[in-house]
Structure formats: structure tokens, C-alpha cells
């Protein structure tokens, strides 16, 4: 009976086009849209070299040290050598942030204040300070050249060691994909809901027929739930493969833990749908509405529509963060991607397991009732 | 005895849906459970099948107490529900196979029974169709096939012909009689008295949650005072003395509408002749005449004071 029902439930779920759209195609479409919309955020945060012009004249030729110093800043400045007139024209057209000219002292010409202008000025100040120091040292102590003291003036020592607190560099867009996966996990609720509706005599006519058959209802229920979880997991794996393989979003390299999160997340979603269908005695349409509303609320609070919401909830109402399955699933992925320790990850997983147990227990106690008060 | 229900009481708040309902069904019979909408037929069936909780009473099927986990009883019971209860995502064949599979685990036996059920309801040309592609009549046939494929000894059909065209209705009724001839005991609930009269070997009439009359078609009609309904088309109705007609012996009522005189008479063989003689004496010319025997509606009307279809 278990396998017989399992096989037929797989068929029923796979042939339900509406269900397959919402649980598989919709998340894929949303992931694609996220990728298109959020790629601009990454582009906007990339550092663009400061465009600067240097006026070629005899004074510049007389200061080869400056040219050498400028060559060492190719990651900071996009330099072009021009005449003064050309530099002036470029500045007026806003094609450069400023231009440097020796006349005979070193001057910076800008037409506005801003970050780029500050960066250029910082470089020039540093150059002038180092030059003055070297001149002073050589004037007062000519042997300093032989002792290597002058070389020490321009060198920089790092007295702090950079230690990364996370495994990966912060990426502002991955959290959106984590919440999308959390949403997909919770959309497994549609499958759980469908299975409970199919076996409850007070929710569907086929449910009444199943209740009249000489079969253990809980066996049918368990087999139906297994079918729902199988489909949900397969859909989630397809979505993950799409996000990682096609969209190129990184989820770290801890595949075992990622799979564990998917399984636990799927079970949370499926049991959540079963829970909704078993405790609310309304039509399937109403139950679906409740499921969508609650899932989207949870995803919103986990930062799906507004990334800072996750931070706001965690700092202002931390208990809500722990009571939100969407946030826990999101957080699990987040912990795997960023944290070197697994403490946060396992905390999230254990809390999700708690939700699965609570949802399953309540569903079981409702379903084990063998007679209905009304149909 | 196939079914024995005693003093069944079911309440929905203040509403008494079943009021000390009693029912006995003998093996091999077709019991027609007739009653207007809301009389408690479906509630009674759902209680008998242990789907619904009830407040009081006992229910035995095949001489065993019925309960939700009485699997031995359930194995021999088939139900065709009022609403079509099939999976939209499964084909005709798969639906029948699935519901049959809830009763029969052996694949070969199930395959044979499914084929027989498809043959029985005449859905051979539609086995790969999904339910939404079927007409109302074909859907009802599929609903029946899903309920009877495991070849139960007791089949309960709850208004299986609602919203079905006349041709499909006749097919369904003939099929039910065939199942009965093959040995199944049938309970057939309906609010269509013609259907019940056509197929039932015994009829129970329900109203307000209880059985108000029970017997064969003839037995029930003998229980009431009224006999035939005589309809006469009068060519010169203005000359009719209606009160004189009403005063004739054995006449229960007489009504004249335009040219149509409808007379309800009591149980006497000579009522029609007496009326015709009287009309002849009054020089009333007569067009068409026809007479109808009493119906179950008359039985219901006389017992409850209201029409069966009210």
C-alpha cells in the first residue's frame, strides 16, 4: 500500500501544472529576475580608477621621481599625459577629475570637490612629504644614502595583520538568493497541503473515498508526505543547480551541509503546509491563500524584499528571527557561506527540526481522528 | 442482515439531522432511500459508513459493529458518492486502478477487476482521458466505476444521477440493476421518486431525519387513501358544476384549470365511470382523458402534508 500510494501521489503532484509552476518554475523565474536586477548593485560597488591628466612640460621632465611614483599607482589612477590646453578641455568636459601640473611647483587643478579629488590630493601630499624628507636627510647627512635610511623613508611597514572573520568576501546579493531558497523550501507547503486535503474527508471528496477504504489512513498519509518531500527536494536541487550553474552564484563549498539544509528546509515546508491544512477547516483555496500570505511574510522578515529587514528583526526583535523558518533557512546558508565555525548553522538546523516536530505532531493528532463532526 | 441501524441520532448544534433513525437492509435487495433535499439521507449514509460522528444509536454491517477501523467490513462495501470523487491528475484507468488498489493489493486480481469495471460502465474508449475531458455523464460513470471496481457485496449509491442527462441516467439505473442481479445488495438514495420506483425492491421514505414510511412500491401506495388521478380535457368547462363532481362518492378533490379538470379519487374501481356518467348528464363534451395511478409523491404528500420536491 505504501509504495502503491507513493507512486500514484508522485504522478498526481507531477501532473499538477499549477503546483509545479509555483514550486519550481516561479522560483527559477524569480532567481533569474534577481540576477538581472541585482547585478547592477555589484557593478555600482566596484572601484573605478580615478581619471587624471598630467601636463607635459619641461618641469615635469626635470622631476623623473614624480613620473616614477605615478607609475606605481596604476591601480589607483587612470593617467593620461597631455598639454595644458587639452587637460583644461578634459576637465571642463568632466572626463578627468583633475590635472597635475608643475609650474614650477607641483599643482593640482580641479573644478569641484569630491572623493576623487581627495584621492589625487592625498597622493600628491604624500609625494611632496616624502620628497621633502629625503631632501632634508641628504642635506643634513649625505651618508644616509649609503646607510639605506633614505630607502626607508619611502617604504611602508604593515604593523597589523588582516585576519578574515569569514570564509568569503561579503556579497550583498547572495542573501537575496538565500531567502529565495527559503521561500522555495516553504513553498513545499503547497505539496504538504495538497496531500492533507487529498486524505481528509472534510476537505475533499476523494478524501472521503480514501477514508472509506480498508487502509490505514496514517500509512496513506506518510506515503503521501514522502512523495511530496521527494518532489520538493528534487525541485530544490534543480533550483540550486540553476542558481549555481547558470547564474553563477556561489554557495560555498560545503556541499554536504548545503544538502542537509535543503532536506531540513524541504521537510519544514512540507510539514508546514500539512499543519496549515490540518488545523484550519476551510476550503483548499482559502488554505492556499493563508499559506502564500504566511510564507511571503516570513520571507519578507528574512530580508527577501528588503535586505536590511533581516538585520532589523535580528537586532530589534531577536525572538522573531528564531521563530521564522524562512529566516532560519536563510541564516543556515549565510552561516555556511560566511562563518568559519558551524555553531550558528547547527543552531538554525536544530530549530528547524523543532518546527518539523511541532508541525508533524499537531498534524498527526488532527489526522488520527477517524470520524468527522461534519462533512 | 446486511445493515441494521437502531435509534441513530445525529445533531448539528440545535439541528437534529437524524432523529432516532432506524433501518434494516436485507441481503440481495435494492433499498431505495427516498426523501427531499435536506431530509438526512446523506447524513445517514455517512454515519452508517463511520465517516461522521453521531450522538446515539448502533450500526451493524454484515452483523458486525461498524467502526472506522472495521477493515473486514469496509473491504466488502462500495460507495458511490453524490459528488464526483476522482483525482483530476489521473486518467480514467489510473483513477479506477488507484481506488481499487485501496481494497485489492494483488496486481493481477486488480487488473482484472479494473478491466471489468471499465467494461461495466462502458468507458473502454476513454481509459486514457483525464476527468476534465469527460462529459457529466461519463464522469458519473467513472465515479461509479471507482466505487464498485473491487466488486463489493454492499454498494451504497448516494444520488448518483444528479445533473446527468436522461440517457446516461438510464444507463446508470440499468447498471445498478445488473449489479444487484450479480449478487450485490444496494442502497440507493435519491430525491427522484421515478428512479426509486424503477429500481428499488423496497423503499424507505425519509423526512426530517427519520423514516416515515417503508415497504415495497405497492405496499406504500396502499397505505394512502388516494387512488388514481383522473385528468379530463373539457370542451365546454363553463357548463361544469364542479361542486357536484366533488360530491361524488370516493372523490377526494377536484380542480378545474382552464379546460383541464383534475380529479383525485379514493380507492375504488368505478371512479372514472362515475365521473364520465356525471359529465354526460351535464352535457359536458370531453376531449382527452387519461388516468394516473398514485405516485410516491402522493404517499409523501399524504404523510407529511408537503410535496416531495418542496
XYZ file of C-alpha atoms in Angstrom, chain A residues 1 4-5 7-9 11-12 15-16 194 198 201 205-206 208-217 220 369-375, chain B residues 10 12 46 49-54 68 71 74-75 79 81 83 85-87 89-90 94 97-99 101-103 110 130 143 146-147:
66
model
C 0.000 0.000 0.000
C 1.368 1.876 -4.370
C 0.102 5.144 -2.915
C 3.742 6.056 -6.873
C 0.309 7.471 -7.575
C 0.917 10.544 -5.415
C 2.060 11.152 -10.568
C -0.614 13.421 -9.126
C 0.830 16.387 -13.327
C -0.489 19.311 -11.315
C -2.326 19.093 -1.205
C -6.445 14.599 -0.513
C -12.938 13.602 4.225
C -14.474 14.151 -1.867
C -11.518 11.918 -2.715
C -13.939 10.787 1.892
C -13.421 7.909 -0.527
C -9.977 7.165 0.923
C -11.401 7.218 4.458
C -13.948 4.586 3.444
C -11.286 2.179 2.168
C -9.879 -0.607 4.351
C -6.483 1.045 4.616
C -4.652 2.658 7.486
C -5.033 6.372 6.972
C -1.507 6.574 3.266
C -9.241 11.328 14.430
C -11.138 8.732 12.498
C -14.591 10.305 12.399
C -15.647 13.798 11.456
C -18.121 16.076 13.208
C -19.338 17.341 9.846
C -18.524 16.909 6.165
C -27.098 12.973 14.858
C -25.545 19.679 14.339
C -22.113 8.936 6.229
C -20.105 4.294 6.918
C -18.458 5.655 10.088
C -17.388 8.865 8.396
C -19.491 11.048 10.653
C -19.671 11.050 14.416
C -23.163 10.507 15.793
C -13.630 3.430 11.151
C -11.441 -3.121 7.667
C -15.062 -1.963 4.622
C -13.472 -4.446 2.233
C -19.626 3.736 -2.111
C -20.799 9.465 -3.596
C -20.124 14.433 -5.724
C -14.711 11.930 -6.188
C -11.783 11.332 -8.542
C -8.287 12.747 -8.968
C -4.437 14.418 -12.355
C -5.088 10.732 -13.046
C -5.481 5.230 -13.215
C -6.882 1.375 -10.516
C -5.972 3.661 -7.603
C -9.286 3.343 -5.771
C -5.897 -0.657 -5.174
C -7.016 0.672 -1.798
C -9.017 -2.568 -1.482
C -6.776 -5.736 -9.502
C -8.355 12.834 -17.832
C -17.401 7.830 -10.253
C -14.247 3.855 -8.798
C -16.789 2.803 -6.193
